[in-house]
Coordinates of C-alpha atoms in Angstrom, one line a residue:
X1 CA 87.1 107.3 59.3
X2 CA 89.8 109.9 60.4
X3 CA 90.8 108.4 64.2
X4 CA 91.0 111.0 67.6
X5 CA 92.5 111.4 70.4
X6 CA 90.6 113.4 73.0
X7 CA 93.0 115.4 75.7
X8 CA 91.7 117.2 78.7
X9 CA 92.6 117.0 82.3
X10 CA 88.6 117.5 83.1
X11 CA 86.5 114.5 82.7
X12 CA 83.7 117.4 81.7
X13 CA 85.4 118.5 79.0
X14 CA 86.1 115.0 77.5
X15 CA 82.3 113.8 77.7
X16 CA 81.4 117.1 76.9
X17 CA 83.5 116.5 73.1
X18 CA 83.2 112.9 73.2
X19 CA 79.2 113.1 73.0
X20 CA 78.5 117.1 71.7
X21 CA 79.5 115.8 68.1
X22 CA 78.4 113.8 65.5
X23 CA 82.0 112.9 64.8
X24 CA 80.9 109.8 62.4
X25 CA 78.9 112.1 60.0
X26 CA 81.9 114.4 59.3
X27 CA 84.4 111.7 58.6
X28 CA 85.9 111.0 62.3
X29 CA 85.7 108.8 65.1
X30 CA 87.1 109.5 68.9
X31 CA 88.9 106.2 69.6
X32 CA 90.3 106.9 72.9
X33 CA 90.3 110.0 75.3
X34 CA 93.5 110.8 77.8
X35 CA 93.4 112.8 81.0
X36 CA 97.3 113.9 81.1
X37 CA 100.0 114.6 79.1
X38 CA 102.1 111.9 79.8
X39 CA 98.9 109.2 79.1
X40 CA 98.5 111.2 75.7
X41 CA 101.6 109.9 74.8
X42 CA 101.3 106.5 75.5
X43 CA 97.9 106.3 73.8
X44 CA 99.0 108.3 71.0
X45 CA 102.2 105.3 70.6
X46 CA 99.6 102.9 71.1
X47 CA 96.6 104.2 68.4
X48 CA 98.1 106.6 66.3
X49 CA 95.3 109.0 65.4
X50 CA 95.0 111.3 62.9
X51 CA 93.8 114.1 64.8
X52 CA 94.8 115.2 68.3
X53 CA 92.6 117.7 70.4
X54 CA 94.3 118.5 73.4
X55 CA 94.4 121.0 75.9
X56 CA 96.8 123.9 76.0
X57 CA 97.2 124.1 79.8
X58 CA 97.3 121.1 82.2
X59 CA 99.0 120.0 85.6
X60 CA 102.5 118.6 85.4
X61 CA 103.1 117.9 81.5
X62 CA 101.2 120.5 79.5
X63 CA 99.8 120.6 75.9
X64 CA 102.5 122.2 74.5
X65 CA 105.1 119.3 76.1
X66 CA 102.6 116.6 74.4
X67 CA 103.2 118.6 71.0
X68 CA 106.9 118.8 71.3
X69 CA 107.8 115.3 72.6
X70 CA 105.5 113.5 69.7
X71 CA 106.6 115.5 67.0
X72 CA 109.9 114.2 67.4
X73 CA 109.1 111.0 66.4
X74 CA 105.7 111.8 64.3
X75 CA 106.5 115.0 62.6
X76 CA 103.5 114.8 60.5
X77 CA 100.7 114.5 63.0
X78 CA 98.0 117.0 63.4
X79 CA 97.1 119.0 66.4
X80 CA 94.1 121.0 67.8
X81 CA 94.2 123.0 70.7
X82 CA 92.2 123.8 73.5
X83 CA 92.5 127.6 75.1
X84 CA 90.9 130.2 77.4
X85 CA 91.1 133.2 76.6
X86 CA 93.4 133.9 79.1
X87 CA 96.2 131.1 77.6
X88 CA 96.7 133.4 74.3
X89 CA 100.2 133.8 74.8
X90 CA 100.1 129.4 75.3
X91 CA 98.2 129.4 72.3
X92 CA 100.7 131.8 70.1
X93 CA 103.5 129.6 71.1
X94 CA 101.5 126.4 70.0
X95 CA 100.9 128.1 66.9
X96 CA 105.0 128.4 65.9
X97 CA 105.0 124.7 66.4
X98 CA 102.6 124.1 63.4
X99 CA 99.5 123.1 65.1
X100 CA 96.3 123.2 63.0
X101 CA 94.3 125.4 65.0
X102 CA 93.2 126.5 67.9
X103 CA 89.6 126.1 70.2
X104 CA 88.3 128.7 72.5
X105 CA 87.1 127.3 75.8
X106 CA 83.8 126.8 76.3
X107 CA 84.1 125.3 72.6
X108 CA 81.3 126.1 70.4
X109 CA 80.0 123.4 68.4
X110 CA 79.6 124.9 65.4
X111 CA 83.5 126.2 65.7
X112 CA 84.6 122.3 66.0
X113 CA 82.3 121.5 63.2
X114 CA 84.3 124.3 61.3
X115 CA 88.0 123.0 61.7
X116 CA 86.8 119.5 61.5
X117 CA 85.6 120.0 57.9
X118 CA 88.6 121.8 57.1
X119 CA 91.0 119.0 59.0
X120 CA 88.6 116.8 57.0
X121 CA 89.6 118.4 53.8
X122 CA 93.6 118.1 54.5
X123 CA 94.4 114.9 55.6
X124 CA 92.3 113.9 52.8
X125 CA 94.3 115.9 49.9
X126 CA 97.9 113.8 52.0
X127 CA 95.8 110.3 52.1
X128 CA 95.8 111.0 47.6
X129 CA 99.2 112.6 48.0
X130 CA 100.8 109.6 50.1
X131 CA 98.9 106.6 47.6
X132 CA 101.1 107.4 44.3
X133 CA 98.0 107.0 41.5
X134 CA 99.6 104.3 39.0
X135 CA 96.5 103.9 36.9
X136 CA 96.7 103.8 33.2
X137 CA 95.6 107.7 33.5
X138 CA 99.3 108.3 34.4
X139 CA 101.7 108.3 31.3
X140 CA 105.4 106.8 31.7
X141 CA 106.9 110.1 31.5
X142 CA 105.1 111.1 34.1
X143 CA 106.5 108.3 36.6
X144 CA 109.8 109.2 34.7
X145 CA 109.4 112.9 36.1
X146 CA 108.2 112.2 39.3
X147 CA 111.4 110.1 40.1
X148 CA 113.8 112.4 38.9
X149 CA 111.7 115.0 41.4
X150 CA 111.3 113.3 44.1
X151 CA 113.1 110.1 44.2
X152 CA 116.8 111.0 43.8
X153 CA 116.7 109.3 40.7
X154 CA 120.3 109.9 38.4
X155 CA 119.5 112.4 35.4
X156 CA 117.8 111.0 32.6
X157 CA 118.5 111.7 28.7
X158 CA 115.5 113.5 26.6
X159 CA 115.2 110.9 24.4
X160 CA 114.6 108.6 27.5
X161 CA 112.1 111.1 28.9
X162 CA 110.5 111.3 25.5
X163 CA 111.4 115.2 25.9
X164 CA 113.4 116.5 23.0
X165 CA 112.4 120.3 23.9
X166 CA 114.5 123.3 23.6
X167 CA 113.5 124.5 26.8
X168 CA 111.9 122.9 30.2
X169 CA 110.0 124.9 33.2
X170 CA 108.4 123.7 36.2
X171 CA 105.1 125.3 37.3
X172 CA 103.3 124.2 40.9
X173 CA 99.2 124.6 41.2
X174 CA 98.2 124.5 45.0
X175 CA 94.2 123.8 44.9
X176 CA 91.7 124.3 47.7
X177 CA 88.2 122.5 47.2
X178 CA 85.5 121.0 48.9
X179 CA 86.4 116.9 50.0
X180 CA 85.9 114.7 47.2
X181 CA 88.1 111.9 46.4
X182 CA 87.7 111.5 43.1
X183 CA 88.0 114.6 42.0
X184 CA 91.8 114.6 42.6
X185 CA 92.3 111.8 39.4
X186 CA 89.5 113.9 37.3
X187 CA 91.1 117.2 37.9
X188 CA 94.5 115.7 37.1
X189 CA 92.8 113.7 33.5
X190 CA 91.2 117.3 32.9
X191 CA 94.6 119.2 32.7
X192 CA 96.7 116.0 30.8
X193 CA 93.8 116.6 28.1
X194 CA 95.0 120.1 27.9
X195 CA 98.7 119.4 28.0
X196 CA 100.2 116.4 27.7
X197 CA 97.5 115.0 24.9
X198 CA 97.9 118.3 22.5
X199 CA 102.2 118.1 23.4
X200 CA 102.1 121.1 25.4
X201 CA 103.2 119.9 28.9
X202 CA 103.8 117.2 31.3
X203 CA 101.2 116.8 34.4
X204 CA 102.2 115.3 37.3
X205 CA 101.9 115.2 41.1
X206 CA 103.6 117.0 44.0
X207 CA 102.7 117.3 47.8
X208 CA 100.6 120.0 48.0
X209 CA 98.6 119.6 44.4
X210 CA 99.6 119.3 40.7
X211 CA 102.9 120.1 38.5
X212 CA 103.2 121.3 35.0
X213 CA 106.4 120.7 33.2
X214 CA 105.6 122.9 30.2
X215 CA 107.4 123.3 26.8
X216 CA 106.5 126.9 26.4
X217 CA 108.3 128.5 28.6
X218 CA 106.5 131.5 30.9
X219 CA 108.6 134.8 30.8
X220 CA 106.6 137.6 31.4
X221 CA 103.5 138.4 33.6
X222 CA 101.3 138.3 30.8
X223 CA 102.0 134.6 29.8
X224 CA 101.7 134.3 33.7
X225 CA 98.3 135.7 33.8
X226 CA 96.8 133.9 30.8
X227 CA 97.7 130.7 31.8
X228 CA 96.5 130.8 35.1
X229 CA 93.3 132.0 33.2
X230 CA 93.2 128.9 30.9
X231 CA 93.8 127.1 34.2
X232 CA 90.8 128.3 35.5
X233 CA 88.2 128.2 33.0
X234 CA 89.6 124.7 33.0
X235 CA 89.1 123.8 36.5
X236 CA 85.8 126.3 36.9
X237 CA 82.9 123.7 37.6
X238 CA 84.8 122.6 40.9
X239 CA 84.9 125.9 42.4
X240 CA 88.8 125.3 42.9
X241 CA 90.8 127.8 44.8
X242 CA 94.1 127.9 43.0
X243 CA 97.4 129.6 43.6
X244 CA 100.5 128.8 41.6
X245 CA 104.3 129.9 40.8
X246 CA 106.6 128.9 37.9
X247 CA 110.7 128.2 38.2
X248 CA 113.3 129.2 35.7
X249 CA 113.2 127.6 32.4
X250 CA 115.9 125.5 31.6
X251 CA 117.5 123.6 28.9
X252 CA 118.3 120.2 30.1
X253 CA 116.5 117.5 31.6
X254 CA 119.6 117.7 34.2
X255 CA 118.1 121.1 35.2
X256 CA 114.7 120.0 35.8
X257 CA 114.7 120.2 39.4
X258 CA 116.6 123.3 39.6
X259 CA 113.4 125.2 38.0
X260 CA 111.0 122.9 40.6
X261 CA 112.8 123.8 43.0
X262 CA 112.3 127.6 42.6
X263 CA 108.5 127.4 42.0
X264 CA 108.2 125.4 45.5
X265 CA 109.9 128.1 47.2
X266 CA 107.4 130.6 45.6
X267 CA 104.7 128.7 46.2
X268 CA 105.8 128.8 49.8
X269 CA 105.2 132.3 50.2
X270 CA 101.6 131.5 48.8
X271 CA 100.6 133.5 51.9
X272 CA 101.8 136.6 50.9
X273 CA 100.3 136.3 47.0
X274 CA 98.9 140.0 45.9
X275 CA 97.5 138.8 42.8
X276 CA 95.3 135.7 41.3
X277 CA 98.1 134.4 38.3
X278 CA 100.9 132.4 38.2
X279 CA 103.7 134.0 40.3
X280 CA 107.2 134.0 38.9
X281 CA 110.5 133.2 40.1
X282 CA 112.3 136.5 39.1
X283 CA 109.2 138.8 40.6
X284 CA 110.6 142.8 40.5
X285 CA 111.4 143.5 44.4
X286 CA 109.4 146.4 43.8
X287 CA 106.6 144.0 43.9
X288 CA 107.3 143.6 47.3
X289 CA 107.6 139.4 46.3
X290 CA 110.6 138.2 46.1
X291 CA 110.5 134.0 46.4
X292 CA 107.2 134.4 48.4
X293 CA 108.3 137.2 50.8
X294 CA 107.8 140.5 51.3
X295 CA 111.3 142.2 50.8
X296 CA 111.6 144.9 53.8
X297 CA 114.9 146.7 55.3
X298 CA 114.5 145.6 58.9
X299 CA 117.2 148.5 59.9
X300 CA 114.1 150.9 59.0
X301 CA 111.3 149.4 60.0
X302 CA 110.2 150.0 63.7
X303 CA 109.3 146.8 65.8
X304 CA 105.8 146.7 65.8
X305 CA 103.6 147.3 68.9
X306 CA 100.8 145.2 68.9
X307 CA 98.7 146.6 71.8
X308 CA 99.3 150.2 70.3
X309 CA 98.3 148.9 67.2
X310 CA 95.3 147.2 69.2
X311 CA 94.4 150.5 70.9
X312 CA 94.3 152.3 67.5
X313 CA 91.6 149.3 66.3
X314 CA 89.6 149.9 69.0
X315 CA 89.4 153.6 69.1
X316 CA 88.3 153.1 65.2
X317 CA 85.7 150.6 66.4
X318 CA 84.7 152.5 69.1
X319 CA 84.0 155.6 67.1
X320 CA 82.4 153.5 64.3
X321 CA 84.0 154.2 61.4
X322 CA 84.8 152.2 58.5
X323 CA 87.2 154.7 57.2
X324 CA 89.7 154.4 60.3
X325 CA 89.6 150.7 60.3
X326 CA 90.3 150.3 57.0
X327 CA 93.0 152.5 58.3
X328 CA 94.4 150.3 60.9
X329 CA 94.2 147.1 59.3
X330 CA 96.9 149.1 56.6
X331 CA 98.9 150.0 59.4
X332 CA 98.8 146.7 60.8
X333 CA 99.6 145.0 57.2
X334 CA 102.7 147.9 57.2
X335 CA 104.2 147.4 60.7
X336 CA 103.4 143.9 61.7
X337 CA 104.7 141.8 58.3
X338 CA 108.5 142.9 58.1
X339 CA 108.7 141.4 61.7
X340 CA 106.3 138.1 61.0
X341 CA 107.2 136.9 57.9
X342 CA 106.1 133.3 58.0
X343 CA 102.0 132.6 57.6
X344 CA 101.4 131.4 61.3
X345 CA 103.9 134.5 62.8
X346 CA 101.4 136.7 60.4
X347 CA 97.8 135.5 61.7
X348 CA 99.4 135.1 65.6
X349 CA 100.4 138.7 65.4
X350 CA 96.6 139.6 63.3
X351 CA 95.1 137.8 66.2
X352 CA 97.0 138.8 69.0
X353 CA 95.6 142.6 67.8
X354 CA 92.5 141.8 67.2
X355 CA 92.1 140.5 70.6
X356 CA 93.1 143.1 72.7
X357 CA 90.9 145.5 70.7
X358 CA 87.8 143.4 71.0
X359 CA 88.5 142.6 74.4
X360 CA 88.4 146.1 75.3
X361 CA 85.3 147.0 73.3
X362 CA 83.7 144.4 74.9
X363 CA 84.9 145.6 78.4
X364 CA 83.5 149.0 77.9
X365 CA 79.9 147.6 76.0
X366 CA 79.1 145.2 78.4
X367 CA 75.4 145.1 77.3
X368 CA 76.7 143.6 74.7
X369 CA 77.2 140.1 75.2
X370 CA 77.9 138.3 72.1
X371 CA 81.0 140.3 71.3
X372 CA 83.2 137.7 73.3
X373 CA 81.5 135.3 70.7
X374 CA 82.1 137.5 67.6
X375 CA 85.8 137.4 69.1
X376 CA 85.9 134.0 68.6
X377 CA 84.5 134.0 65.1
X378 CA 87.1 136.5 63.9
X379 CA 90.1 134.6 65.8
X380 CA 88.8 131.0 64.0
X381 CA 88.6 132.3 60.7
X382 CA 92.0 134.4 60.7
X383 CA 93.7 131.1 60.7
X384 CA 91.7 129.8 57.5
X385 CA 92.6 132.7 55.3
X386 CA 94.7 130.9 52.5
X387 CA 96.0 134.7 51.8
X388 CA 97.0 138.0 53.9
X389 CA 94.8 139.9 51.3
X390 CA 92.0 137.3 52.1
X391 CA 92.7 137.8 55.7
X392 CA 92.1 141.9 55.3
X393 CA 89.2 141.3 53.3
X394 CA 87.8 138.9 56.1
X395 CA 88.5 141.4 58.8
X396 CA 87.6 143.9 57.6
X397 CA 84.2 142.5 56.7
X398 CA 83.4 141.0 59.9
X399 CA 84.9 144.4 61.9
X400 CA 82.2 146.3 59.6
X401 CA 79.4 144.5 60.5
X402 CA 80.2 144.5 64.3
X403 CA 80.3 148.5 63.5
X404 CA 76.4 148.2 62.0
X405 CA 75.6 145.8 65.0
X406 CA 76.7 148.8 67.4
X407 CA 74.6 151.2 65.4
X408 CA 76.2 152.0 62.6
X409 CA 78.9 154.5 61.1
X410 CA 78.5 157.8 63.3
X411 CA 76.9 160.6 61.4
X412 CA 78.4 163.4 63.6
X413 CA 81.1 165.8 63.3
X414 CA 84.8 164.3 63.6
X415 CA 84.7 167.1 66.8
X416 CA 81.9 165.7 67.9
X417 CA 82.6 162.0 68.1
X418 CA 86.1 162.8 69.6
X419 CA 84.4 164.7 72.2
X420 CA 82.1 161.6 73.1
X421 CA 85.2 159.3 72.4
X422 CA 86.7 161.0 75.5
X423 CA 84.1 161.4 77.6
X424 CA 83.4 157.4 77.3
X425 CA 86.9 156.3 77.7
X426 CA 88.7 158.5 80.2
X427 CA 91.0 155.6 81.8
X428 CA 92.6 155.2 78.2
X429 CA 96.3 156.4 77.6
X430 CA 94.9 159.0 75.1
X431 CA 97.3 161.4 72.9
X432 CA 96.3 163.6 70.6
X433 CA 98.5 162.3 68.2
X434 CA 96.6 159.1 68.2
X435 CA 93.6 160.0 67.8
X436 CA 94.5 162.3 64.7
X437 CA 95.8 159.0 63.4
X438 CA 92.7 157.8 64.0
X439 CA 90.6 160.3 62.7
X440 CA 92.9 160.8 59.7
X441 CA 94.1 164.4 60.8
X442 CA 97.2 166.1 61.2
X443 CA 97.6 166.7 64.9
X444 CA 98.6 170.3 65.2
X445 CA 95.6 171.1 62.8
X446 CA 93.2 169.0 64.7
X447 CA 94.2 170.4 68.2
X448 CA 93.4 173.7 66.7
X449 CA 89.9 172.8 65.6
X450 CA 89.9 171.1 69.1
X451 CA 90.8 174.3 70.9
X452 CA 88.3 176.6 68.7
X453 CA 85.5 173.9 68.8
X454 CA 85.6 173.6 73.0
X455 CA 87.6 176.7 74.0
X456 CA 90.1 174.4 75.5
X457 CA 93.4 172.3 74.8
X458 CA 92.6 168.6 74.4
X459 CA 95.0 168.1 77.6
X460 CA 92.9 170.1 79.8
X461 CA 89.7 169.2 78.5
X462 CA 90.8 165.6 79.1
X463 CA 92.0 166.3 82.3
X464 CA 88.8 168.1 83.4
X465 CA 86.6 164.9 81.8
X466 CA 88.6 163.0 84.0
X467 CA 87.8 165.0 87.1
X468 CA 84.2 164.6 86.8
X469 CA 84.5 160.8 86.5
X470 CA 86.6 160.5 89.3
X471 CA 84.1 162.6 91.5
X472 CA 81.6 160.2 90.2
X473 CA 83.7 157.1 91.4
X474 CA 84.7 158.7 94.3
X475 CA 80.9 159.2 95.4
X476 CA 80.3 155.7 95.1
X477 CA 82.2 155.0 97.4
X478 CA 85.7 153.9 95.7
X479 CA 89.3 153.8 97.0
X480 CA 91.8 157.1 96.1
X481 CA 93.9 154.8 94.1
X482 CA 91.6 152.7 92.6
X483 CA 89.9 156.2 91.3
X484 CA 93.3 156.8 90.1
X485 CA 93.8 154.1 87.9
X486 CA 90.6 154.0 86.3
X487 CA 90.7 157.7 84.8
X488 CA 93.9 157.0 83.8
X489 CA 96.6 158.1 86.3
X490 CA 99.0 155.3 87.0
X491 CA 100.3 157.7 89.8
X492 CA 98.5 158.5 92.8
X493 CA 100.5 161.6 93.8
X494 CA 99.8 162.9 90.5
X495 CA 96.8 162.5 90.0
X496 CA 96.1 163.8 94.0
X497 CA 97.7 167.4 92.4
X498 CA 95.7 167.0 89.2
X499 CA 92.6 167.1 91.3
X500 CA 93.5 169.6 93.5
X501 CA 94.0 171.7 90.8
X502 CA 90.3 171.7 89.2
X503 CA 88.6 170.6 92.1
X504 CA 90.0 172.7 95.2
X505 CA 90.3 170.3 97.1
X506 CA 92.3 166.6 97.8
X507 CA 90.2 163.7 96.8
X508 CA 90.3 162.2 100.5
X509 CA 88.8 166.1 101.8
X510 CA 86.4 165.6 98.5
X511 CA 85.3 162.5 99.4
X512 CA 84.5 163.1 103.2
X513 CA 82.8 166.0 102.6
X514 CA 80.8 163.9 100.4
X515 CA 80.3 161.2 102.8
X516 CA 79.6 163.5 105.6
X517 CA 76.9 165.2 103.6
X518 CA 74.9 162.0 102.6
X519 CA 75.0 161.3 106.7
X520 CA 73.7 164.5 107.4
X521 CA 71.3 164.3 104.9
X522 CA 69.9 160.4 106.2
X523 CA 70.0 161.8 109.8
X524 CA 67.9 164.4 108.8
X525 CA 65.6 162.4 107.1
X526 CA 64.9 159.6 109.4
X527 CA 64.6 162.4 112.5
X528 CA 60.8 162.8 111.7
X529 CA 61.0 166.8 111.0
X530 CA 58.5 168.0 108.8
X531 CA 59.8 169.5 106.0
X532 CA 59.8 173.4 105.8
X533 CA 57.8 175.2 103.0

């Protein structure tokens, strides 16, 4: 059993996690709960767990304090955390710190079932990592390797190695499977049958999976692609998700490490992988890898802006098209990755969009109540994407079938749904220019179709669609300035000469009028007259 420590300043909350889960059937067990930071400390001294679930935000010493102050001393230790929806910017910031994940308040108990399994699955894979197998599956040359690898051990001669080869190169496979622990020894026996029994290759064991030291060196990104399709027709009956990256070839046993050393820094960039083979150490820049990272001129690329980017993803949501979010999610692969080049700066920025997009399209489809729910879906599972193309392909999946839960892709006119886009969102900051994005349109073409199509310029048709809403707010009964802001004036004055201008009148004058009239109207009514024919 994997121990807990459960950390929330509200007893609720504890009882709530303490009793809500089954911890025992997925491989856990809560051995103590704390209600402050400062106790979390003490108990986590004390017990030592393996997992942490704490919350973000609490008096006096926070969550993020707890994190800081026990990595110094436990730098492996695993966190959860616990966030509204308000605490994003807590939970971003938690995030850079390394933390495993992150729970939505009111946690959903399928969601904790989620990241348990997958916490289940990685301290598992370190448990087989951390006890070194020295059965009599694992060959002295192996040991031999592991040493010089990892262990600082003074260079070794072939013939002591048992490696008279020409040439030496180091090549890292990162696996992802269901918990089992056997199948780490069974996977490793499968590939020695393959290698080191038929003189191909050395297998061995590194922190995140298992190391080939091959003889044949791989040069090109052919080799690359047909070994990594050996691999997997190898490993296919476990369902393995594999990524792997090869070093330089070398031609000493002195240089060993050198070429291990590379493929770890490739593999390190697994993140940013394109393609399911073996990645090399000398990848073409034009590739856009280079050691695991996207190469990108920082001079010419602007700094991203996420809530424009988020405003973009909801229009394209809003309007229910496919087409434009396929769109965004480009953009946002373009403009948010030369700024966010580590994994968790990647997803944080991904979610940070995604957020404010959903936010808003739940905001303005209120009827809709799971959205907030659908949120939280799409926020847990952009932090267990292995890849950013898996990430895309999980967004854009999950946006798509939010589109189809709305109704479905829009069958109208691209004139037609911009003139509906409008009239439903008024208070938005909208630009022509924007919404041609959107709609995939060069903006002085579409603001000619625009003008044909209504007989006006997009600014004063949406300063008119304005007008009417803020007669409509003003009639029930709202405040000048609060009118202001919601159809989209951040200035009162301005908008006070904008509604002069089509209305005839101030919005005060506007909205006494109206006022007086409904009192005329009820005084009327309630005077017994009979009505005239």
């Amino acid at each position: 059993m994997y121990k807990v420590l459960l950390v929330d300043d509200e007893p609720s909350i504890r009882e709530g996690l303490t009793t809500i889960i089954d911890w025992e059937k997925y491989g856990f067990q809560v051995i103590a709960t704390a209600a402050s930071g400062r106790e979390a400390i003490t108990r986590f001294e004390e017990l030592e767990p393996d997992l942490t679930i704490i919350d973000i935000r609490m008096p006096g010493m926070t969550g993020l304090d707890v994190i800081e102050e026990v990595r110094q001393h436990h730098p492996g230790s695993h966190f959860l955390i616990l966030s509204g929806y308000a605490d994003f910017d807590y939970a971003k910031k938690a995030i850079s710190f390394g933390v495993d994940g992150y729970l939505l308040k009111p946690v959903d108990e399928e969601e904790i079932i989620s990241e348990l399994e997958r916490i289940s699955v990685m301290l598992t894979r370190e448990r087989e990592t951390l006890a070194r197998h020295a059965g009599e599956d694992t060959a002295y040359r192996e040991h031999q390797i592991e040493a010089l690898l990892f262990e600082g051990t003074e260079t070794m001669e072939a013939n002591a190695l048992g490696l008279n080869w020409s040439q030496y190169q180091v090549v890292l496979l990162e696996m992802h499977a269901e918990p089992d622990l056997q199948r780490g020894s069974v996977v490793k026996r499968r590939l020695a049958e393959a290698f080191d029994q038929k003189d191909r290759g050395i297998v061995f064991s590194f922190h995140s999976g298992l190391g080939l030291l091959c003889k044949e060196p791989i040069l090109t990104v052919q080799s690359a692609q047909s070994l990594y399709d050996e691999l997997e027709g190898l490993l296919g009956e476990w369902n393995i998700l594999m990524y792997a990256a090869a070093g330089q070839q070398v031609d000493s046993t002195a240089d060993i490490a050198h070429s291990y050393n590379q493929a770890n820094s490739v593999l390190g960039g697994r993140f940013l992988f394109a393609e399911k083979r073996i990645m090399l150490w000398n990848e073409d820049e034009k590739s856009k890898i280079s050691s695991g990272s996207i190469v990108v001129n920082e001079e010419e690329s602007d700094e991203p802006d996420e809530a424009e980017l988020a405003d973009k993803l909801y229009y394209a949501l809003d309007i229910r098209s496919s087409e434009s979010v396929m769109r965004v999610l480009t953009e946002m692969e373009e403009r948010l990755i030369p700024h966010h080049q580590t994994e968790q700066a990647i997803k944080t920025a991904f979610s940070q969009v995604f957020s404010l997009a959903i936010n808003k399209l739940a905001a303005t489809n209120q009827h809709m109540q799971s959205l907030m729910q659908e949120h939280s879906v799409l926020i847990t599972e952009v932090y267990h994407q292995l890849t950013l193309l898996d990430l895309k392909v999980m967004a854009a999946e999950h946006l798509n079938r939010l589109i189809q839960r709305m109704g479905g892709g829009s069958k109208d006119t691209v004139l037609k749904q911009m003139i509906e886009f409008i009239r439903r969102n008024p208070g938005e900051n909208l630009k022509l220019e924007v919404l041609a994005e959107v709609f995939n349109y060069n903006s002085s073409y579409l603001g000619k179709l625009f003008k044909n199509h209504t007989g006006e310029y997009f600014n004063a048709f949406l300063d008119k669609v304005r007008m009417e809403k803020a007669k409509e707010l003003l009639d029930e009964g709202l405040k000048v300035h609060q009118v202001a802001a919601r159809v989209g004036y951040a200035n009162v004055d301005y908008f006070h000469g904008k509604f002069k201008k089509y209305v005839g009148e101030s919005p005060s004058a506007y909205k006494h009028a109206r006022e007086l009239a409904r009192s005329q109207s009820k005084d009327s009514s309630s005077s017994g007259e009979p009505e005239r024919e």
